[in-house]
XYZ file of C-alpha atoms in Angstrom:
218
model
C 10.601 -4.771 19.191
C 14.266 -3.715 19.456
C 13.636 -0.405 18.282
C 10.765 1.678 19.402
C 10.659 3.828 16.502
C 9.965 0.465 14.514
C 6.610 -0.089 12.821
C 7.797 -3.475 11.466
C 10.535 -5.607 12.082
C 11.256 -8.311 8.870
C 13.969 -10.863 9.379
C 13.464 -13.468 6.698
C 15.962 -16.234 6.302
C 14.311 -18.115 3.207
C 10.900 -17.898 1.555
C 10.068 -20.483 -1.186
C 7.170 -20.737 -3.877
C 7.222 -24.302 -4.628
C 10.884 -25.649 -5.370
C 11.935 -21.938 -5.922
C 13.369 -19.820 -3.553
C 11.425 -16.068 -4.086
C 14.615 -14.497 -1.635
C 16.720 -15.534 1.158
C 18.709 -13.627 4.210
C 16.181 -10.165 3.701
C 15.763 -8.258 6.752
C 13.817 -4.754 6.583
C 12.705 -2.571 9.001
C 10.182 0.081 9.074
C 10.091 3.289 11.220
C 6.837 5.059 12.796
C 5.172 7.791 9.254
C 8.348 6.349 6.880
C 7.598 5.364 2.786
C 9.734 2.622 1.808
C 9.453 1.371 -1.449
C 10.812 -2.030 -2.997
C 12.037 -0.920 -6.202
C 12.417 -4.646 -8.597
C 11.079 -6.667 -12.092
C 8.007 -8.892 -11.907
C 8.390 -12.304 -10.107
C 10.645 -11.960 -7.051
C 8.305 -11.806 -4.133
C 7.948 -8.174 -3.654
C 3.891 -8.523 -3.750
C 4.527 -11.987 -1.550
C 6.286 -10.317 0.971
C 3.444 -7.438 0.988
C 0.771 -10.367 1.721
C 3.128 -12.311 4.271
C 2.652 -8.914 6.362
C -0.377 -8.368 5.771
C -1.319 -11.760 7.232
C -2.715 -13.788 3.519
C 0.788 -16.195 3.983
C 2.840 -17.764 5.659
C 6.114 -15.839 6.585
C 8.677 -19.039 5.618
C 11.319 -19.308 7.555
C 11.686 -16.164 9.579
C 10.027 -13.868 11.471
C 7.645 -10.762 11.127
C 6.758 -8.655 13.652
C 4.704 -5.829 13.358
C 3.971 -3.081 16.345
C 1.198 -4.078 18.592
C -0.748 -1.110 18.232
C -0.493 -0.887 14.100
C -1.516 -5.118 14.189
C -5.539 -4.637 13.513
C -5.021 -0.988 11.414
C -2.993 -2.710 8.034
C -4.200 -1.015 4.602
C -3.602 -3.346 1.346
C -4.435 -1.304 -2.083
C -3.699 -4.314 -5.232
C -2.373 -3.901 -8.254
C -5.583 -3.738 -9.609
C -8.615 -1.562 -8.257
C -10.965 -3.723 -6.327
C -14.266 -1.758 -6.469
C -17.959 -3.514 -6.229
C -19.677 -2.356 -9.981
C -23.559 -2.690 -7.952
C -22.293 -0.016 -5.809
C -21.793 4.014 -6.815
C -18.360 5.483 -5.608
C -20.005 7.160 -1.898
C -21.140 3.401 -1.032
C -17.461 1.561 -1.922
C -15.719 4.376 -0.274
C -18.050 4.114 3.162
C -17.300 0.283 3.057
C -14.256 1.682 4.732
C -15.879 3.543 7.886
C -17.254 0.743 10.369
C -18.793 3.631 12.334
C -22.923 4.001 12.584
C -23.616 7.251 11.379
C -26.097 9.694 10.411
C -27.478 9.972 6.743
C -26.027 13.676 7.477
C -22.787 12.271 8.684
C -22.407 9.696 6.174
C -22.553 12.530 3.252
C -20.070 14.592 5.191
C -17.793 11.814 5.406
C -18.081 11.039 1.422
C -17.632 14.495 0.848
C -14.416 15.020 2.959
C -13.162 12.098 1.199
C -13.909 12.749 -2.291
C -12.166 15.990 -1.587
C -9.044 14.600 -0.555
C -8.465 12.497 -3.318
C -9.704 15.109 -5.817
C -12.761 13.996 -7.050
C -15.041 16.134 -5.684
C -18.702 15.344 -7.244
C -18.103 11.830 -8.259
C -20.355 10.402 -5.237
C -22.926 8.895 -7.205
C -21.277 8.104 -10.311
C -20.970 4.440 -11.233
C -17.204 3.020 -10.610
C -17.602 1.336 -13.806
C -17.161 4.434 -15.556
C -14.185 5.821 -13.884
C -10.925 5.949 -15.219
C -7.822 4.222 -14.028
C -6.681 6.699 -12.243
C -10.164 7.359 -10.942
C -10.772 3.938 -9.379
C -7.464 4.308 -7.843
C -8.562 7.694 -5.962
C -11.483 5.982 -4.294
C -9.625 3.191 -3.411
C -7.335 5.299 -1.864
C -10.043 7.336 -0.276
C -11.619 4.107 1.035
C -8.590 3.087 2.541
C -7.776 5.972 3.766
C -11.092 6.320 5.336
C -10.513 3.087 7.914
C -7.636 5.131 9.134
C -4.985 2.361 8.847
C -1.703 2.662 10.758
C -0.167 1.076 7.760
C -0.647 0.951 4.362
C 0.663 -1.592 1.873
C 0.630 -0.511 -1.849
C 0.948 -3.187 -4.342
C 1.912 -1.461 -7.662
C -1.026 0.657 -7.358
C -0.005 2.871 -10.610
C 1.373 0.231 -12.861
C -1.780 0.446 -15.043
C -1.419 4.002 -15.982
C -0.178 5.985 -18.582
C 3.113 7.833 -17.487
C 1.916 11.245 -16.253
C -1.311 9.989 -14.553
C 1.021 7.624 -12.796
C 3.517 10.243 -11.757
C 0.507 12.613 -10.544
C -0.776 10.141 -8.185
C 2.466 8.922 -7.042
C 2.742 12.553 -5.925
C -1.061 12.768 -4.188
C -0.228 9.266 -2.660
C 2.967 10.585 -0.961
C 0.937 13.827 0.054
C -1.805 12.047 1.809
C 0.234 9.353 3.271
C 2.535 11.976 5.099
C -0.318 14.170 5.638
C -1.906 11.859 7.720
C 1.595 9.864 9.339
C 0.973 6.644 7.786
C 3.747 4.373 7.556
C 3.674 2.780 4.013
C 5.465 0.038 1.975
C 5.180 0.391 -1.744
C 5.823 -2.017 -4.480
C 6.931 -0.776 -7.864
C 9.218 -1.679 -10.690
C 9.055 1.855 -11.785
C 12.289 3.706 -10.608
C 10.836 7.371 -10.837
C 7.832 6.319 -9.264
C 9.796 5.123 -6.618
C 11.630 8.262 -6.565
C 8.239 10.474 -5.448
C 6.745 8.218 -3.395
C 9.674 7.061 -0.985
C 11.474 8.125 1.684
C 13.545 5.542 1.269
C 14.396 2.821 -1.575
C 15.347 -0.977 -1.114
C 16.260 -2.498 -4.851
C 14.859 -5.500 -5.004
C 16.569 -6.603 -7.972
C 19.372 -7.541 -5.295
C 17.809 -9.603 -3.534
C 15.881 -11.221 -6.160
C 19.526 -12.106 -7.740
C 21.025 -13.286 -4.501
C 19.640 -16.882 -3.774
C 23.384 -18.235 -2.643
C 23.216 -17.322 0.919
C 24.674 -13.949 1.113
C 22.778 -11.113 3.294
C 21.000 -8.762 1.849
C 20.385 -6.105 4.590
C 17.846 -3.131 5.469
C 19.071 -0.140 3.560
């Protein structure tokens, strides 16, 4: 990589969906515990680019290059909680740990990550009763848990009413620097951007911008 600081390295000269061209000339870089989120409407790639990272398609024409030892630890957390309804919330979360552990160990574990995400005594209740904002938390705590390198947040909050979403924008930025994960965060939600980021690229640029100008890193 040409910096050593860099987690990723994103130098994208065109990326197309069928005959239309998603955005062109985009280069972003990410440093080693930094938030960046991509701040833009619905429909210009930003959740495309999260998946061209994270491996689920093809880059286009350009290159991504992502630090060899943050490669096999890459966190994705969709739009939309994915949590298995035949499981309670203890067994989704330890779906994160690949570890072989103790009965003993296992609880400790499900209890030191309930805690984190603040829900505390929900290991046995059904995730088809939680809230929202609840399924969120343990798929946070779940991803989290497999101790990823770097995390990739695909509008996790956009399904929430205004002050849950601004209350776990704030936990998410908490636990994400408390443990120096490098993130990138999708939203179309400017003050959501505003707590969670260390660092905002507008989209809406870029999504605007199909006639060959750049639009660099900022």
């Amino acid at each position: 990589m040409s910096n050593n600081n860099n987690v990723v390295e994103i130098s994208i000269e065109q990326k197309t969906l069928g005959s239309k061209i998603l955005f062109q000339n985009m280069n972003l870089t990410l440093k080693a515990g930094e938030i960046v989120s991509l701040l833009g409407p619905s429909g210009c790639g930003k959740t495309t680019l999260l998946r061209m990272i994270a491996g689920l398609e093809s880059s286009g024409v350009g290159e991504i290059t992502i630090e060899k030892n943050v490669i096999d630890f890459v966190g994705f957390i969709f739009q939309k909680p994915i949590l298995y309804p035949h499981l309670n919330v203890a067994k989704n979360i330890l779906l994160g740990n690949n570890e072989k552990l103790s009965k003993v160990m296992k609880e400790q574990l499900i209890d030191e990550s309930l805690e984190l995400v603040k829900l505390s005594g929900f290991a046995k209740r059904k995730v088809t009763t939680l809230s929202g904002g609840e399924a969120q938390r343990v798929v946070l705590a779940r991803a989290l848990l497999a101790k990823p390198k770097l995390l990739l947040l695909d509008e996790p909050l956009s399904s929430l009413d205004v002050d849950a979403r601004r209350d776990l924008a704030k936990e998410i930025r908490e636990l994400v620097k408390q443990q120096s994960i490098s993130a990138i965060h999708v939203t179309h939600d400017k003050d959501e951007a505003n707590i969670v980021a260390d660092r905002i690229l507008d989209w809406s640029n870029i999504c605007e911008s199909t006639n060959g100008s750049n639009n660099n890193d900022q």
